[in-house]
PDB file of C-alpha atoms in Angstrom:
ATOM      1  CA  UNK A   1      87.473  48.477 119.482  1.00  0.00           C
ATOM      2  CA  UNK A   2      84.499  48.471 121.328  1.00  0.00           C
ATOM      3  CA  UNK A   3      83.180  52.040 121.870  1.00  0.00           C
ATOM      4  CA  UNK A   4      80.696  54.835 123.094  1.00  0.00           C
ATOM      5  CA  UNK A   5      81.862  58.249 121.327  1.00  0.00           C
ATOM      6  CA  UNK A   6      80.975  61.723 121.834  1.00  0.00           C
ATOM      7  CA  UNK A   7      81.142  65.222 120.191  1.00  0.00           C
ATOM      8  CA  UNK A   8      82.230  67.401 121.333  1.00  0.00           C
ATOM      9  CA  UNK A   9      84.329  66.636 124.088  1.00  0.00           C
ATOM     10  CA  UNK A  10      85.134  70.224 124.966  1.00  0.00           C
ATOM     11  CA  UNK A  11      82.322  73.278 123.831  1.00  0.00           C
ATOM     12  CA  UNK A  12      81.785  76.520 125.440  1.00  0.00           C
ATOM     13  CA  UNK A  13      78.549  78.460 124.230  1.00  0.00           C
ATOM     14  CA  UNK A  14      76.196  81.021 125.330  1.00  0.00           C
ATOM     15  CA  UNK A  15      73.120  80.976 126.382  1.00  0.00           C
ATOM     16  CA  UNK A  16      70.488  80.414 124.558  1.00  0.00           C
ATOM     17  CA  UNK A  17      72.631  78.914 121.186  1.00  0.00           C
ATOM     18  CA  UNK A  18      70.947  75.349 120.534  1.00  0.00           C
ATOM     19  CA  UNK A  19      73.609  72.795 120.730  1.00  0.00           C
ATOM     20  CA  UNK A  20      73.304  68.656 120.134  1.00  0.00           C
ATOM     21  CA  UNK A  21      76.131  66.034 122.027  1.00  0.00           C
ATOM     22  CA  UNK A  22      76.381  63.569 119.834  1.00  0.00           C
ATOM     23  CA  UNK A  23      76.635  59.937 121.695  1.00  0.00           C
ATOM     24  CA  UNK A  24      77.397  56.567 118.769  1.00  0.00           C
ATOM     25  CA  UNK A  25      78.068  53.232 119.985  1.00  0.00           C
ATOM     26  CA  UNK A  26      79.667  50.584 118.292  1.00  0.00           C
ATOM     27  CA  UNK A  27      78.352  47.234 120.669  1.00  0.00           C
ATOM     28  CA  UNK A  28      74.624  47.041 119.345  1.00  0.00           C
ATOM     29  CA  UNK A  29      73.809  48.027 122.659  1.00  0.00           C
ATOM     30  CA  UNK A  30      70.269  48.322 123.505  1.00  0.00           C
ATOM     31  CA  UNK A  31      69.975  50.881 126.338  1.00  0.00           C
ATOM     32  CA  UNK A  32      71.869  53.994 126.457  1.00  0.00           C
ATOM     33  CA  UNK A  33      71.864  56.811 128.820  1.00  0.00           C
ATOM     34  CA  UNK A  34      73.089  60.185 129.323  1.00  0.00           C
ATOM     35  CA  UNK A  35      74.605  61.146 132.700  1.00  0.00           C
ATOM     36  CA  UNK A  36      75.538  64.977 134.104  1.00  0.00           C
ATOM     37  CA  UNK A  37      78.429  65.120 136.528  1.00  0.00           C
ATOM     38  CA  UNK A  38      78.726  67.717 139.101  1.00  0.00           C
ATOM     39  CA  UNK A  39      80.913  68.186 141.773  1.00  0.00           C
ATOM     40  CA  UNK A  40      79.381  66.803 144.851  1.00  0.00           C
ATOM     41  CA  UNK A  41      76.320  65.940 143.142  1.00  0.00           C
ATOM     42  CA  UNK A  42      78.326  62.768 141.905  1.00  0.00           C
ATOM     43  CA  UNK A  43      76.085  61.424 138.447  1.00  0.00           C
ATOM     44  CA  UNK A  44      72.776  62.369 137.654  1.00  0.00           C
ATOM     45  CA  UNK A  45      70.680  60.321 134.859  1.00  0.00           C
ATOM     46  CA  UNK A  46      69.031  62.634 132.011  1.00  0.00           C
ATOM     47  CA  UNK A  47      67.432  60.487 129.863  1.00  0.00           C
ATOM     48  CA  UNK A  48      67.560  57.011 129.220  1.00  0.00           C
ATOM     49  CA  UNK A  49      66.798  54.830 126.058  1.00  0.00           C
ATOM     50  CA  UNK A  50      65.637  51.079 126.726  1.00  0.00           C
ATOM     51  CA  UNK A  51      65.676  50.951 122.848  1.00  0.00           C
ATOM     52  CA  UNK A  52      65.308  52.449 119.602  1.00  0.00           C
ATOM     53  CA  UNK A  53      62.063  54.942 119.595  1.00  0.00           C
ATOM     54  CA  UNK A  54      62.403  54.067 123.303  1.00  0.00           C
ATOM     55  CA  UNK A  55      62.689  57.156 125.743  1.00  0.00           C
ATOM     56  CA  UNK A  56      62.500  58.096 129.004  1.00  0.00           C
ATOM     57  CA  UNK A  57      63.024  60.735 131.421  1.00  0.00           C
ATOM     58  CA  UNK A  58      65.762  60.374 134.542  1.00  0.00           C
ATOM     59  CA  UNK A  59      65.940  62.519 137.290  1.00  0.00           C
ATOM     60  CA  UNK A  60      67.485  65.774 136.001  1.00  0.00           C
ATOM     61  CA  UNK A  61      66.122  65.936 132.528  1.00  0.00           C
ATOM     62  CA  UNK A  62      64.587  69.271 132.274  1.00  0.00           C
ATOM     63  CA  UNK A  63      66.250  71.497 129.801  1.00  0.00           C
ATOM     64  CA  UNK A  64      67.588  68.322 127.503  1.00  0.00           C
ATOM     65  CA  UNK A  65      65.972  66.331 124.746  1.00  0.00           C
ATOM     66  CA  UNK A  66      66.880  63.221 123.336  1.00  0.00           C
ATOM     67  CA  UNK A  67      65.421  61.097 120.399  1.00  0.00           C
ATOM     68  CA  UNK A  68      66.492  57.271 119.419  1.00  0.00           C
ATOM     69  CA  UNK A  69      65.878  57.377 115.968  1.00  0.00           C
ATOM     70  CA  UNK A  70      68.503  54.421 115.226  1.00  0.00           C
ATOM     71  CA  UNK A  71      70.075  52.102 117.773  1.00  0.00           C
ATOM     72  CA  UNK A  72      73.737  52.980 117.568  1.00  0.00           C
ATOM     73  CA  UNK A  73      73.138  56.705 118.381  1.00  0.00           C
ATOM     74  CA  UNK A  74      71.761  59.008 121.335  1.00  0.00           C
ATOM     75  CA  UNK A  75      72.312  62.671 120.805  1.00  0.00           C
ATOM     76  CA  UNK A  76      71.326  64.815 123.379  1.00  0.00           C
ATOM     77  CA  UNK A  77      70.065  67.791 122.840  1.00  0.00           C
ATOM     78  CA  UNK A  78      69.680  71.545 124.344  1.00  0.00           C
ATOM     79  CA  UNK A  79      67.086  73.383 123.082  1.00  0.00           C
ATOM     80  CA  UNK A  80      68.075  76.596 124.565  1.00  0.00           C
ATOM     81  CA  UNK A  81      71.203  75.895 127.166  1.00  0.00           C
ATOM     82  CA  UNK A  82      71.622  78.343 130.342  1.00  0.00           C
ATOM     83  CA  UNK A  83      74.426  78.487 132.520  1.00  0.00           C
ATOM     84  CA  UNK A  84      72.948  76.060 135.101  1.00  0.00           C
ATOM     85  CA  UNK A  85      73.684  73.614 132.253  1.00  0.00           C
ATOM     86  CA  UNK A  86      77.205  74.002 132.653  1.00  0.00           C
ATOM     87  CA  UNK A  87      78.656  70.564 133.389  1.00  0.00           C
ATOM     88  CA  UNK A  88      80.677  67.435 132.255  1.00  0.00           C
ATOM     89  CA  UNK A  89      78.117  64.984 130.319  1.00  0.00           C
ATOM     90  CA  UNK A  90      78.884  61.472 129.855  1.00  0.00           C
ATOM     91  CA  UNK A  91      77.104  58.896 127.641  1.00  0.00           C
ATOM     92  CA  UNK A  92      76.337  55.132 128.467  1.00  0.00           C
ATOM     93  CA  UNK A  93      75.564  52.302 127.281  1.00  0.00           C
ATOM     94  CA  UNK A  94      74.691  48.610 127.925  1.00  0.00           C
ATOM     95  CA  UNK A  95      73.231  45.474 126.864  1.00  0.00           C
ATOM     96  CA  UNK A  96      69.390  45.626 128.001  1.00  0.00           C
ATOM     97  CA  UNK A  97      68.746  46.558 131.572  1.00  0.00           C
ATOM     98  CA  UNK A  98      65.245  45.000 132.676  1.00  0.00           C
ATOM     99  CA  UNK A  99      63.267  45.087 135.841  1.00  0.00           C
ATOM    100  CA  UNK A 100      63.917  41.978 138.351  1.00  0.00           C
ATOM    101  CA  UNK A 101      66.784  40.557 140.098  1.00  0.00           C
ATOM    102  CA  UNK A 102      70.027  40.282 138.219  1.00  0.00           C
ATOM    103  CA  UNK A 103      68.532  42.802 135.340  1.00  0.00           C
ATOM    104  CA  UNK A 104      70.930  45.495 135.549  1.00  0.00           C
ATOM    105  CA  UNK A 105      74.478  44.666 133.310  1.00  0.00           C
ATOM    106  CA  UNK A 106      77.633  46.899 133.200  1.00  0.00           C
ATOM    107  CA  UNK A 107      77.679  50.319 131.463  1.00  0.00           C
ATOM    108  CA  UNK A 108      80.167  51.364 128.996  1.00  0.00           C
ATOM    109  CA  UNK A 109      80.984  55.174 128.792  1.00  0.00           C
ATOM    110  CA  UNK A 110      82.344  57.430 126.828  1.00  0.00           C
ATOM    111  CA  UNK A 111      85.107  59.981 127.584  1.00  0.00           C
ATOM    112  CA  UNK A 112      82.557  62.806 128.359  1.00  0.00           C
ATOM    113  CA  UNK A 113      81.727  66.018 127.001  1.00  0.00           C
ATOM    114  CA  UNK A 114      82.705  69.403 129.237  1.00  0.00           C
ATOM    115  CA  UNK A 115      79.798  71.675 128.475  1.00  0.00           C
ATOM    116  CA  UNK A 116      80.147  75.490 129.435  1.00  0.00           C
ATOM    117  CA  UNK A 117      77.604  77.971 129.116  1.00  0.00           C
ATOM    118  CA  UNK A 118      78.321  81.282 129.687  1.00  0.00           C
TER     119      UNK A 118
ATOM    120  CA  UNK B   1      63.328  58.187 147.770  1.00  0.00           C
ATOM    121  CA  UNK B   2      65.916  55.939 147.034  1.00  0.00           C
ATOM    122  CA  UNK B   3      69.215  56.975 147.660  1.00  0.00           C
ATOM    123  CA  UNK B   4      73.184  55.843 147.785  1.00  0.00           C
ATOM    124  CA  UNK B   5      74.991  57.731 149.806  1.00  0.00           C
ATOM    125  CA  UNK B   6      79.006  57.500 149.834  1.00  0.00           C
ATOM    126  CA  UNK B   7      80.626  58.864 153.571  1.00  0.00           C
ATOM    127  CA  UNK B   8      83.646  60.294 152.003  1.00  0.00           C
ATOM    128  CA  UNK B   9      83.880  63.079 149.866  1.00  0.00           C
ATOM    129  CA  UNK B  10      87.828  63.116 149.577  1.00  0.00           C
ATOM    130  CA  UNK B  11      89.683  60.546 150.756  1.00  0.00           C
ATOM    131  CA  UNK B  12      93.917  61.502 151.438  1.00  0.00           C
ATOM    132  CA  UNK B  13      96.331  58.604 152.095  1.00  0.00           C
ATOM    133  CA  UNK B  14      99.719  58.044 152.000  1.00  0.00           C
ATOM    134  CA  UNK B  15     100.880  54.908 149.335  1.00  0.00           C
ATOM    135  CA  UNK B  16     101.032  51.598 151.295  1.00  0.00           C
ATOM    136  CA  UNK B  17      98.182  52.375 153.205  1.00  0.00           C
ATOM    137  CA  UNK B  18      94.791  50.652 153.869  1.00  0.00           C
ATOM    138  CA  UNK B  19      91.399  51.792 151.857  1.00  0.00           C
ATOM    139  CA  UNK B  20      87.887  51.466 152.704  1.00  0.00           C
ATOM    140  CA  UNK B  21      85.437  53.593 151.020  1.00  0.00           C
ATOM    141  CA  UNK B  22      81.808  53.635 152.530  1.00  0.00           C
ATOM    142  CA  UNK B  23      78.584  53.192 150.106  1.00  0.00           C
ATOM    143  CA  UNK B  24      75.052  52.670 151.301  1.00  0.00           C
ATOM    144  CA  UNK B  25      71.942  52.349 149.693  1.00  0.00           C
ATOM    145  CA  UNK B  26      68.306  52.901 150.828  1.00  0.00           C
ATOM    146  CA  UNK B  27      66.160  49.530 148.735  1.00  0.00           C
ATOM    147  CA  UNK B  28      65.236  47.284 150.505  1.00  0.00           C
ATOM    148  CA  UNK B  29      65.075  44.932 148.088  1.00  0.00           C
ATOM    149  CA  UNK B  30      66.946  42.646 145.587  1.00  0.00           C
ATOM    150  CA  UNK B  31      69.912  45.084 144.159  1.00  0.00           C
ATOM    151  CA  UNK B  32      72.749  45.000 142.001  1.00  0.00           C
ATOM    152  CA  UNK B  33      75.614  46.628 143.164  1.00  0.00           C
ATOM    153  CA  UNK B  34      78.972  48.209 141.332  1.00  0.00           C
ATOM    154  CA  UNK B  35      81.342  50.481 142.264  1.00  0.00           C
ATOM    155  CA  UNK B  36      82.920  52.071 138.678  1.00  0.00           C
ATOM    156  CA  UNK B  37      86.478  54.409 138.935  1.00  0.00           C
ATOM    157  CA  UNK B  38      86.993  57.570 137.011  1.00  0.00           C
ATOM    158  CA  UNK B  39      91.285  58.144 136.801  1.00  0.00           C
ATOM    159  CA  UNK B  40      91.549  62.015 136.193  1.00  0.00           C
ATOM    160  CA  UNK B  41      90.903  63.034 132.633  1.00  0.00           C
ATOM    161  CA  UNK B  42      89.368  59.922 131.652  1.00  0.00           C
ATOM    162  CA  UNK B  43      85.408  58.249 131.841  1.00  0.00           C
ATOM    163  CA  UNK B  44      84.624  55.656 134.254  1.00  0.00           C
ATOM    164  CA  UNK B  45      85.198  52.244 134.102  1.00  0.00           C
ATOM    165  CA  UNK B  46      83.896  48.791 135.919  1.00  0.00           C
ATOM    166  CA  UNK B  47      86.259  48.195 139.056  1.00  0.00           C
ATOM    167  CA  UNK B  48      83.552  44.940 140.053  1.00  0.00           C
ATOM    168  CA  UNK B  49      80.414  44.603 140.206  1.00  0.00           C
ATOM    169  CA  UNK B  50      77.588  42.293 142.952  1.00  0.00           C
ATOM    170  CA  UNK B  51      74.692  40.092 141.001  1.00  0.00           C
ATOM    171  CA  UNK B  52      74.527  37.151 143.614  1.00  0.00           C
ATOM    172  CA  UNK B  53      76.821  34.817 145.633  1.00  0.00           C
ATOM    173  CA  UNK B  54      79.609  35.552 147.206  1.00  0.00           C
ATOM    174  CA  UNK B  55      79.702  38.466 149.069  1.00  0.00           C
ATOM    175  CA  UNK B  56      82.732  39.453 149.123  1.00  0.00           C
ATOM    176  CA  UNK B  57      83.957  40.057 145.473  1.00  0.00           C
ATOM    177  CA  UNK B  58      86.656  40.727 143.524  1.00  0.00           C
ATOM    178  CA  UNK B  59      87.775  43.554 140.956  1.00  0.00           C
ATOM    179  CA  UNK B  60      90.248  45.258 138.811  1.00  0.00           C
ATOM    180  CA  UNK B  61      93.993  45.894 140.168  1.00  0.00           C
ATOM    181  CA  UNK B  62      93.486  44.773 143.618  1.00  0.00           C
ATOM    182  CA  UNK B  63      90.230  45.830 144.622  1.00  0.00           C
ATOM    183  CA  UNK B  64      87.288  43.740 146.955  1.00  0.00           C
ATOM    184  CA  UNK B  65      84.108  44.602 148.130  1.00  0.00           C
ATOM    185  CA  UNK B  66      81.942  43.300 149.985  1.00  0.00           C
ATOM    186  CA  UNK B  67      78.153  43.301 150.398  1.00  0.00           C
ATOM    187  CA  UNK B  68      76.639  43.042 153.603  1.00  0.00           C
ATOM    188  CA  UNK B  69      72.757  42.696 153.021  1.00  0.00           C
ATOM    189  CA  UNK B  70      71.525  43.777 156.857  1.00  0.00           C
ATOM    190  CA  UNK B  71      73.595  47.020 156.699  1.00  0.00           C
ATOM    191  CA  UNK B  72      72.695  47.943 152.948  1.00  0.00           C
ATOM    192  CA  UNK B  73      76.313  48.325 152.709  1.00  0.00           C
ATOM    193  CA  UNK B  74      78.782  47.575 149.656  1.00  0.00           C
ATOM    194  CA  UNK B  75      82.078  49.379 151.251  1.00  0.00           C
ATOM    195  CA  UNK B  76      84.912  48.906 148.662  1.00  0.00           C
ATOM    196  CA  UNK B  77      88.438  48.428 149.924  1.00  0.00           C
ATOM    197  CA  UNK B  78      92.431  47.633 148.803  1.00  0.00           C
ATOM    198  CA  UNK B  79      94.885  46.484 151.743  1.00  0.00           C
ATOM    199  CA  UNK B  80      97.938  48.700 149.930  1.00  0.00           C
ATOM    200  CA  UNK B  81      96.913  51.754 147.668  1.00  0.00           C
ATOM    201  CA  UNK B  82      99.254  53.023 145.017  1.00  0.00           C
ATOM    202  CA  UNK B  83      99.928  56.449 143.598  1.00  0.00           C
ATOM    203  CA  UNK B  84      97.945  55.529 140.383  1.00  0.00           C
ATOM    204  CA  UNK B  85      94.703  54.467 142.518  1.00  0.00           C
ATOM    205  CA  UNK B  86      94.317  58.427 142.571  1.00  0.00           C
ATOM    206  CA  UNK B  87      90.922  58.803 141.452  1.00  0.00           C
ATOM    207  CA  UNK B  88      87.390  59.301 142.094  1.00  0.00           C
ATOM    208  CA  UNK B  89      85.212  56.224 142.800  1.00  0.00           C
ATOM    209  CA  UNK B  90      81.181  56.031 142.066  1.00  0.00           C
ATOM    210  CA  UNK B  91      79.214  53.600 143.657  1.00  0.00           C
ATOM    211  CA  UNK B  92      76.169  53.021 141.696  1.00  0.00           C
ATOM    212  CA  UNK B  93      72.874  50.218 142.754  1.00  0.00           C
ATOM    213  CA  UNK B  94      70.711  48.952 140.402  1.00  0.00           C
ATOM    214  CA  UNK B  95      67.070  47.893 141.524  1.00  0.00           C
ATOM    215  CA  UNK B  96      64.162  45.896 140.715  1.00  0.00           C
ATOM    216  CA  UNK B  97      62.608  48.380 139.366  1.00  0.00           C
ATOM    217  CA  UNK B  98      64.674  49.368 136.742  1.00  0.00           C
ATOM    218  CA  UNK B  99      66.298  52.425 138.086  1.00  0.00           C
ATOM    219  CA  UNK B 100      70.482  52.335 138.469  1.00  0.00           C
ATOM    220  CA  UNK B 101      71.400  54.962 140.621  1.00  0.00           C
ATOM    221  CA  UNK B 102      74.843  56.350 141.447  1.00  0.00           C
ATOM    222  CA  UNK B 103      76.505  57.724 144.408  1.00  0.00           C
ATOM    223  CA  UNK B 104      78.228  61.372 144.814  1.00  0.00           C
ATOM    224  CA  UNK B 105      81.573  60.351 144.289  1.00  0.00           C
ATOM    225  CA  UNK B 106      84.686  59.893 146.731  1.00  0.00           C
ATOM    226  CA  UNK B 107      87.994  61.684 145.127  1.00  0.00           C
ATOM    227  CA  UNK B 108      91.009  59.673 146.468  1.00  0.00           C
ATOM    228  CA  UNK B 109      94.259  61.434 146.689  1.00  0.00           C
ATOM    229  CA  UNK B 110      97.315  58.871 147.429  1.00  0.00           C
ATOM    230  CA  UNK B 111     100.663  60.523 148.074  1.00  0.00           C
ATOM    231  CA  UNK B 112     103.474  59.057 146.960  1.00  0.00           C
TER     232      UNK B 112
END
């Protein structure tokens, strides 16, 4: 069955305790993303991957790392989490989105990952 | 900046009842458009999706929307909603550029 899977889905931490959400995709999808949803704030991009040793910032990524090292997975990664960074993460992916008309294609998720930091 | 903004942040209707859920965007230029449903407890999934043609298109379990280009509006409606269209519903544009950008959310309560 086609796929994006994360780990944990549920973790509560403290601050300060380095954690990685692992993201693995089964579709030899190119791009992958990771997404923060808040209430009200609807989703936020993190970081984005057009590719493998391809990375790029979105609009909320401070805080977060990410690498590409192969092209089925996308971990993300807090260095040193803080309770701002409390939130439900989900992971994306897609065959490859390019700049023009018609570049974007339709994202495939995973069940998220309910981060809390106390 | 470039923006989508959805009007409704919680939407409460009765089953049987009519849907429209507002989504605007601020580019001005060539976009792709989706709107993507999250039921509770689970991620979100395509409901349809706008490349080119048609503008009024058709989704997932009943579901139209259409894209009017002079209003940069892609309002999503359902003539009859159902106690399992209870969910929240993401509009998200994609542009030129590269960027795919996603609305706040609407949360749609239907009472049975």
């Amino acid at each position: 069955e086609a796929q994006v899977t994360q780990n944990p889905r549920y973790l509560i931490t403290v601050t300060g305790k380095k954690l990685t959400v692992t993201c693995s995709q089964n579709m030899n999808h190119e791009y992958m993303s990771w997404y923060r949803q808040d209430p009200g704030l609807g989703l936020r991009q993190i970081y984005y991957s057009m590719n493998v040793e391809v990375t790029d910032k979105g609009d909320v990524p401070e805080g977060y790392k990410v690498s590409r090292k192969e092209k089925r997975n996308f971990p993300l990664i807090l260095e040193s989490p803080s309770p701002n960074q409390t939130s439900l993460y989900f992971c994306a992916s897609s065959k490859p989105i390019r700049q023009g008309a018609s570049g974007a294609n339709v994202l495939t998720f995973g069940a998220g990952s309910r981060l809390t930091v106390l | 900046a470039q923006s989508v903004s959805q009007h409704n942040h919680h939407v409460i209707l009765s089953e049987a009842a009519s849907l429209e859920l507002g989504c605007n965007y601020s580019y001005g230029g060539t976009v792709n458009l989706f709107w993507y449903v999250q039921y509770p407890g689970q991620h979100l999934q395509l409901l349809l999706k706008y490349f080119s043609g048609d503008p009024l298109v058709k989704g997932i379990k009943g579901f139209e929307a259409e894209f009017i280009k002079s209003k940069f509006s892609f309002n999503l409606r359902k003539p009859s909603v159902q106690w399992s269209d209870t969910a929240e519903y993401f509009c998200a544009v994609y542009n030129q550029g590269g960027k795919l950008i996603f609305g706040q959310g609407t949360e749609l309560s239907v009472k049975p």
